[in-house]
mmCIF file of C-alpha atoms in Angstrom:
data_model
loop_
_atom_site.group_PDB
_atom_site.id
_atom_site.type_symbol
_atom_site.label_atom_id
_atom_site.label_comp_id
_atom_site.label_asym_id
_atom_site.label_seq_id
_atom_site.Cartn_x
_atom_site.Cartn_y
_atom_site.Cartn_z
ATOM 1 C CA MET E 850 -116.263 -192.300 -99.480
ATOM 2 C CA ALA E 851 -115.436 -194.969 -102.071
ATOM 3 C CA TRP E 852 -111.723 -194.619 -101.378
ATOM 4 C CA ARG E 853 -112.264 -194.994 -97.629
ATOM 5 C CA ILE E 854 -114.177 -198.232 -98.178
ATOM 6 C CA MET E 855 -111.454 -199.630 -100.430
ATOM 7 C CA SER E 856 -108.381 -198.417 -98.558
ATOM 8 C CA ASP E 857 -109.172 -199.721 -95.076
ATOM 9 C CA ASN E 858 -108.927 -203.470 -95.762
ATOM 10 C CA TRP E 859 -106.788 -205.775 -93.634
ATOM 11 C CA TYR E 860 -106.217 -209.442 -94.404
ATOM 12 C CA SER E 861 -104.913 -212.465 -92.551
ATOM 13 C CA VAL E 862 -103.699 -215.795 -93.879
ATOM 14 C CA ILE E 863 -104.916 -219.030 -92.288
ATOM 15 C CA VAL E 864 -102.337 -221.830 -92.343
ATOM 16 C CA ASN E 865 -103.246 -225.222 -90.844
ATOM 17 C CA GLY E 866 -106.268 -223.708 -89.099
ATOM 18 C CA SER E 867 -104.527 -220.796 -87.353
ATOM 19 C CA ARG E 868 -104.142 -217.163 -88.398
ATOM 20 C CA HIS E 869 -100.714 -215.805 -89.225
ATOM 21 C CA GLY E 870 -100.339 -212.032 -89.167
ATOM 22 C CA PHE E 871 -102.303 -209.246 -90.734
ATOM 23 C CA PHE E 872 -101.401 -207.193 -93.765
ATOM 24 C CA HIS E 873 -102.911 -204.091 -95.280
ATOM 25 C CA SER E 874 -104.415 -204.113 -98.768
ATOM 26 C CA THR E 875 -102.378 -201.827 -101.009
ATOM 27 C CA ARG E 876 -104.666 -201.592 -104.027
ATOM 28 C CA GLY E 877 -107.926 -202.710 -105.534
ATOM 29 C CA LEU E 878 -110.867 -204.672 -104.263
ATOM 30 C CA LYS E 879 -111.175 -208.285 -103.265
ATOM 31 C CA GLN E 880 -112.234 -210.635 -106.023
ATOM 32 C CA GLY E 881 -116.014 -210.863 -106.093
ATOM 33 C CA ASP E 882 -116.504 -207.691 -104.038
ATOM 34 C CA PRO E 883 -120.060 -206.399 -104.682
ATOM 35 C CA PHE E 884 -118.704 -202.848 -104.860
ATOM 36 C CA SER E 885 -116.549 -203.721 -107.891
ATOM 37 C CA PRO E 886 -119.225 -203.359 -110.628
ATOM 38 C CA ALA E 887 -120.281 -199.974 -109.252
ATOM 39 C CA LEU E 888 -116.696 -198.703 -109.348
ATOM 40 C CA PHE E 889 -116.298 -199.965 -112.892
ATOM 41 C CA ILE E 890 -119.464 -198.133 -113.945
ATOM 42 C CA PHE E 891 -118.249 -194.920 -112.253
ATOM 43 C CA GLY E 892 -114.970 -195.154 -114.156
ATOM 44 C CA ALA E 893 -116.627 -196.029 -117.459
ATOM 45 C CA GLU E 894 -119.029 -193.106 -117.039
ATOM 46 C CA GLY E 895 -116.099 -190.761 -116.473
ATOM 47 C CA LEU E 896 -114.357 -192.028 -119.601
ATOM 48 C CA TYR E 897 -117.599 -191.729 -121.579
ATOM 49 C CA ARG E 898 -118.008 -188.087 -120.553
ATOM 50 C CA LEU E 899 -114.379 -187.253 -121.359
ATOM 51 C CA MET E 900 -114.651 -188.846 -124.804
ATOM 52 C CA ASN E 901 -117.970 -187.069 -125.488
ATOM 53 C CA LYS E 902 -116.326 -183.696 -124.845
ATOM 54 C CA LEU E 903 -113.667 -184.562 -127.408
ATOM 55 C CA HIS E 904 -116.210 -185.641 -130.038
ATOM 56 C CA GLN E 905 -116.597 -182.115 -131.357
ATOM 57 C CA LYS E 906 -112.842 -181.477 -131.643
ATOM 58 C CA GLN E 907 -112.084 -184.675 -133.594
ATOM 59 C CA THR E 908 -108.351 -184.677 -132.961
ATOM 60 C CA LEU E 909 -106.805 -188.085 -132.462
ATOM 61 C CA GLN E 910 -103.927 -186.699 -130.389
ATOM 62 C CA LEU E 911 -106.369 -185.291 -127.804
ATOM 63 C CA ASN E 912 -108.235 -188.616 -127.710
ATOM 64 C CA MET E 913 -105.027 -190.483 -126.908
ATOM 65 C CA GLU E 914 -104.064 -187.903 -124.259
ATOM 66 C CA THR E 915 -107.489 -188.325 -122.654
ATOM 67 C CA LEU E 916 -107.153 -192.110 -122.690
ATOM 68 C CA GLY E 917 -103.684 -191.737 -121.146
ATOM 69 C CA ALA E 918 -105.096 -189.552 -118.372
ATOM 70 C CA TYR E 919 -107.840 -192.115 -117.766
ATOM 71 C CA ASP E 920 -105.146 -194.835 -117.587
ATOM 72 C CA LYS E 921 -103.296 -192.943 -114.862
ATOM 73 C CA VAL E 922 -106.395 -192.217 -112.791
ATOM 74 C CA SER E 923 -108.121 -195.605 -113.092
ATOM 75 C CA GLY E 924 -105.203 -197.987 -113.486
ATOM 76 C CA GLN E 925 -107.002 -199.542 -116.476
ATOM 77 C CA LEU E 926 -104.371 -199.677 -119.182
ATOM 78 C CA ILE E 927 -105.104 -199.927 -122.888
ATOM 79 C CA ASN E 928 -103.783 -203.146 -124.390
ATOM 80 C CA LYS E 929 -102.388 -201.895 -127.697
ATOM 81 C CA HIS E 930 -101.998 -205.450 -128.995
ATOM 82 C CA LYS E 931 -105.739 -206.061 -128.619
ATOM 83 C CA SER E 932 -106.845 -202.593 -129.776
ATOM 84 C CA HIS E 933 -107.493 -201.911 -133.447
ATOM 85 C CA PHE E 934 -108.863 -199.228 -135.707
ATOM 86 C CA MET E 935 -110.882 -199.399 -138.905
ATOM 87 C CA VAL E 936 -110.950 -196.952 -141.775
ATOM 88 C CA PRO E 937 -112.914 -196.972 -145.033
ATOM 89 C CA SER E 938 -111.255 -198.878 -147.869
ATOM 90 C CA ASN E 939 -110.736 -195.649 -149.815
ATOM 91 C CA ALA E 940 -108.831 -193.909 -146.978
ATOM 92 C CA PHE E 941 -105.490 -192.414 -147.943
ATOM 93 C CA HIS E 942 -102.418 -194.429 -146.979
ATOM 94 C CA TYR E 943 -100.805 -191.504 -145.141
ATOM 95 C CA ILE E 944 -103.895 -191.173 -142.909
ATOM 96 C CA VAL E 945 -103.657 -194.842 -141.944
ATOM 97 C CA LYS E 946 -99.944 -194.434 -141.136
ATOM 98 C CA ARG E 947 -100.667 -191.343 -139.045
ATOM 99 C CA ILE E 948 -103.367 -193.115 -137.039
ATOM 100 C CA LYS E 949 -100.981 -196.030 -136.438
ATOM 101 C CA SER E 950 -98.196 -193.740 -135.267
ATOM 102 C CA ILE E 951 -100.406 -191.719 -132.905
ATOM 103 C CA THR E 952 -102.354 -194.609 -131.379
ATOM 104 C CA GLY E 953 -99.967 -197.537 -131.637
ATOM 105 C CA PHE E 954 -102.948 -199.673 -132.713
ATOM 106 C CA ASN E 955 -103.054 -202.018 -135.704
ATOM 107 C CA GLN E 956 -105.514 -201.645 -138.549
ATOM 108 C CA LYS E 957 -108.270 -204.218 -139.084
ATOM 109 C CA ASN E 958 -110.475 -204.549 -142.108
ATOM 110 C CA SER E 959 -114.221 -204.236 -141.774
ATOM 111 C CA PRO E 960 -116.201 -206.143 -140.526
ATOM 112 C CA ILE E 961 -114.921 -207.395 -137.189
ATOM 113 C CA THR E 962 -116.857 -209.151 -134.447
ATOM 114 C CA TYR E 963 -116.760 -207.722 -130.939
ATOM 115 C CA LEU E 964 -118.606 -209.542 -128.154
ATOM 116 C CA GLY E 965 -120.597 -211.418 -130.787
ATOM 117 C CA CYS E 966 -121.736 -208.261 -132.596
ATOM 118 C CA PRO E 967 -120.449 -207.244 -136.019
ATOM 119 C CA ILE E 968 -118.779 -203.844 -136.256
ATOM 120 C CA TYR E 969 -118.461 -202.544 -139.778
ATOM 121 C CA ILE E 970 -117.979 -199.484 -141.931
ATOM 122 C CA GLY E 971 -120.641 -198.664 -144.488
ATOM 123 C CA ARG E 972 -124.027 -200.244 -144.909
ATOM 124 C CA GLN E 973 -125.246 -203.441 -143.315
ATOM 125 C CA ARG E 974 -124.940 -206.723 -145.108
ATOM 126 C CA VAL E 975 -126.566 -210.030 -144.294
ATOM 127 C CA ILE E 976 -123.162 -211.754 -144.456
ATOM 128 C CA TYR E 977 -122.022 -209.807 -141.360
ATOM 129 C CA TYR E 978 -124.599 -211.728 -139.331
ATOM 130 C CA SER E 979 -123.869 -215.144 -140.842
ATOM 131 C CA GLU E 980 -121.958 -216.209 -137.711
ATOM 132 C CA LEU E 981 -125.104 -215.874 -135.596
ATOM 133 C CA ILE E 982 -127.190 -217.736 -138.170
ATOM 134 C CA ALA E 983 -124.590 -220.532 -138.296
ATOM 135 C CA LYS E 984 -124.663 -220.847 -134.482
ATOM 136 C CA VAL E 985 -128.464 -221.123 -134.492
ATOM 137 C CA VAL E 986 -128.428 -223.728 -137.286
ATOM 138 C CA ASN E 987 -125.731 -225.748 -135.497
ATOM 139 C CA LYS E 988 -127.766 -225.789 -132.280
ATOM 140 C CA ILE E 989 -130.915 -226.915 -134.088
ATOM 141 C CA THR E 990 -128.998 -229.601 -135.994
ATOM 142 C CA ALA E 991 -127.533 -230.960 -132.760
ATOM 143 C CA TRP E 992 -130.979 -231.083 -131.177
ATOM 144 C CA HIS E 993 -132.389 -233.138 -134.068
ATOM 145 C CA ALA E 994 -130.045 -235.968 -133.090
ATOM 146 C CA LYS E 995 -131.471 -236.024 -129.558
ATOM 147 C CA ILE E 996 -134.770 -237.614 -128.755
ATOM 148 C CA LEU E 997 -136.760 -234.666 -127.472
ATOM 149 C CA SER E 998 -140.454 -234.088 -127.167
ATOM 150 C CA TYR E 999 -142.101 -231.177 -128.895
ATOM 151 C CA GLY E 1000 -142.285 -229.371 -125.528
ATOM 152 C CA GLY E 1001 -138.601 -230.033 -124.857
ATOM 153 C CA ARG E 1002 -137.639 -228.520 -128.203
ATOM 154 C CA ALA E 1003 -139.895 -225.524 -127.543
ATOM 155 C CA ILE E 1004 -138.155 -224.897 -124.214
ATOM 156 C CA LEU E 1005 -134.719 -225.170 -125.857
ATOM 157 C CA VAL E 1006 -135.722 -222.704 -128.557
ATOM 158 C CA LYS E 1007 -137.252 -220.328 -126.059
ATOM 159 C CA HIS E 1008 -134.317 -220.266 -123.677
ATOM 160 C CA VAL E 1009 -131.221 -221.019 -125.716
ATOM 161 C CA LEU E 1010 -131.907 -219.546 -129.149
ATOM 162 C CA GLN E 1011 -133.573 -216.423 -127.832
ATOM 163 C CA ALA E 1012 -130.680 -215.793 -125.446
ATOM 164 C CA MET E 1013 -128.218 -216.084 -128.339
ATOM 165 C CA SER E 1014 -130.023 -213.502 -130.435
ATOM 166 C CA ILE E 1015 -131.163 -211.122 -127.663
ATOM 167 C CA HIS E 1016 -127.607 -210.009 -126.947
ATOM 168 C CA LEU E 1017 -127.031 -209.182 -130.604
ATOM 169 C CA LEU E 1018 -130.391 -207.466 -130.986
ATOM 170 C CA SER E 1019 -129.777 -205.314 -127.904
ATOM 171 C CA ALA E 1020 -126.471 -204.068 -129.327
ATOM 172 C CA SER E 1021 -127.266 -203.716 -133.038
ATOM 173 C CA THR E 1022 -130.042 -203.817 -135.598
ATOM 174 C CA PRO E 1023 -129.520 -206.609 -138.127
ATOM 175 C CA PRO E 1024 -131.235 -206.502 -141.523
ATOM 176 C CA SER E 1025 -134.791 -207.870 -141.594
ATOM 177 C CA THR E 1026 -133.703 -210.831 -143.754
ATOM 178 C CA THR E 1027 -131.338 -211.928 -140.964
ATOM 179 C CA ILE E 1028 -134.106 -211.734 -138.372
ATOM 180 C CA LYS E 1029 -136.348 -213.866 -140.580
ATOM 181 C CA GLN E 1030 -133.606 -216.492 -140.859
ATOM 182 C CA ILE E 1031 -133.141 -216.631 -137.101
#
């Protein structure tokens, strides 16, 4: 059903107010199509289920084969220049080389920030969340320079600062000292 909806699209180009020919869509959806998020979720759910099946086997080669199969089916290719892996600092050098050779990814040291959330190996540290604290402090400092009423500042805090921290809090659990600082 989804394929029928996507594959039966015809387009025309309007030049100087008049239509010129029709052509058939060969792949994908139109930009802004409301069906697009649903298709993405279907694909992501399929990948999630495939990766969950592999969780028990813990073989990197199978993971890469599964990702390759997902690439072919979905058309969503892995950008190996943007993909990285992390290992504990005490990992053997030959393991790191093997992961690099199988995946083609580069190694990054912990912690890294992904979509504003720190990703790390080991236990949490307050320093991992210092970027969020710095953003909040910078916002508050900028607001001090503006002439705002108490109510205006309250609205800014409610809408801007809470929105900044809600994303992080929905994806991770920062230490209690970080939450107190925010």
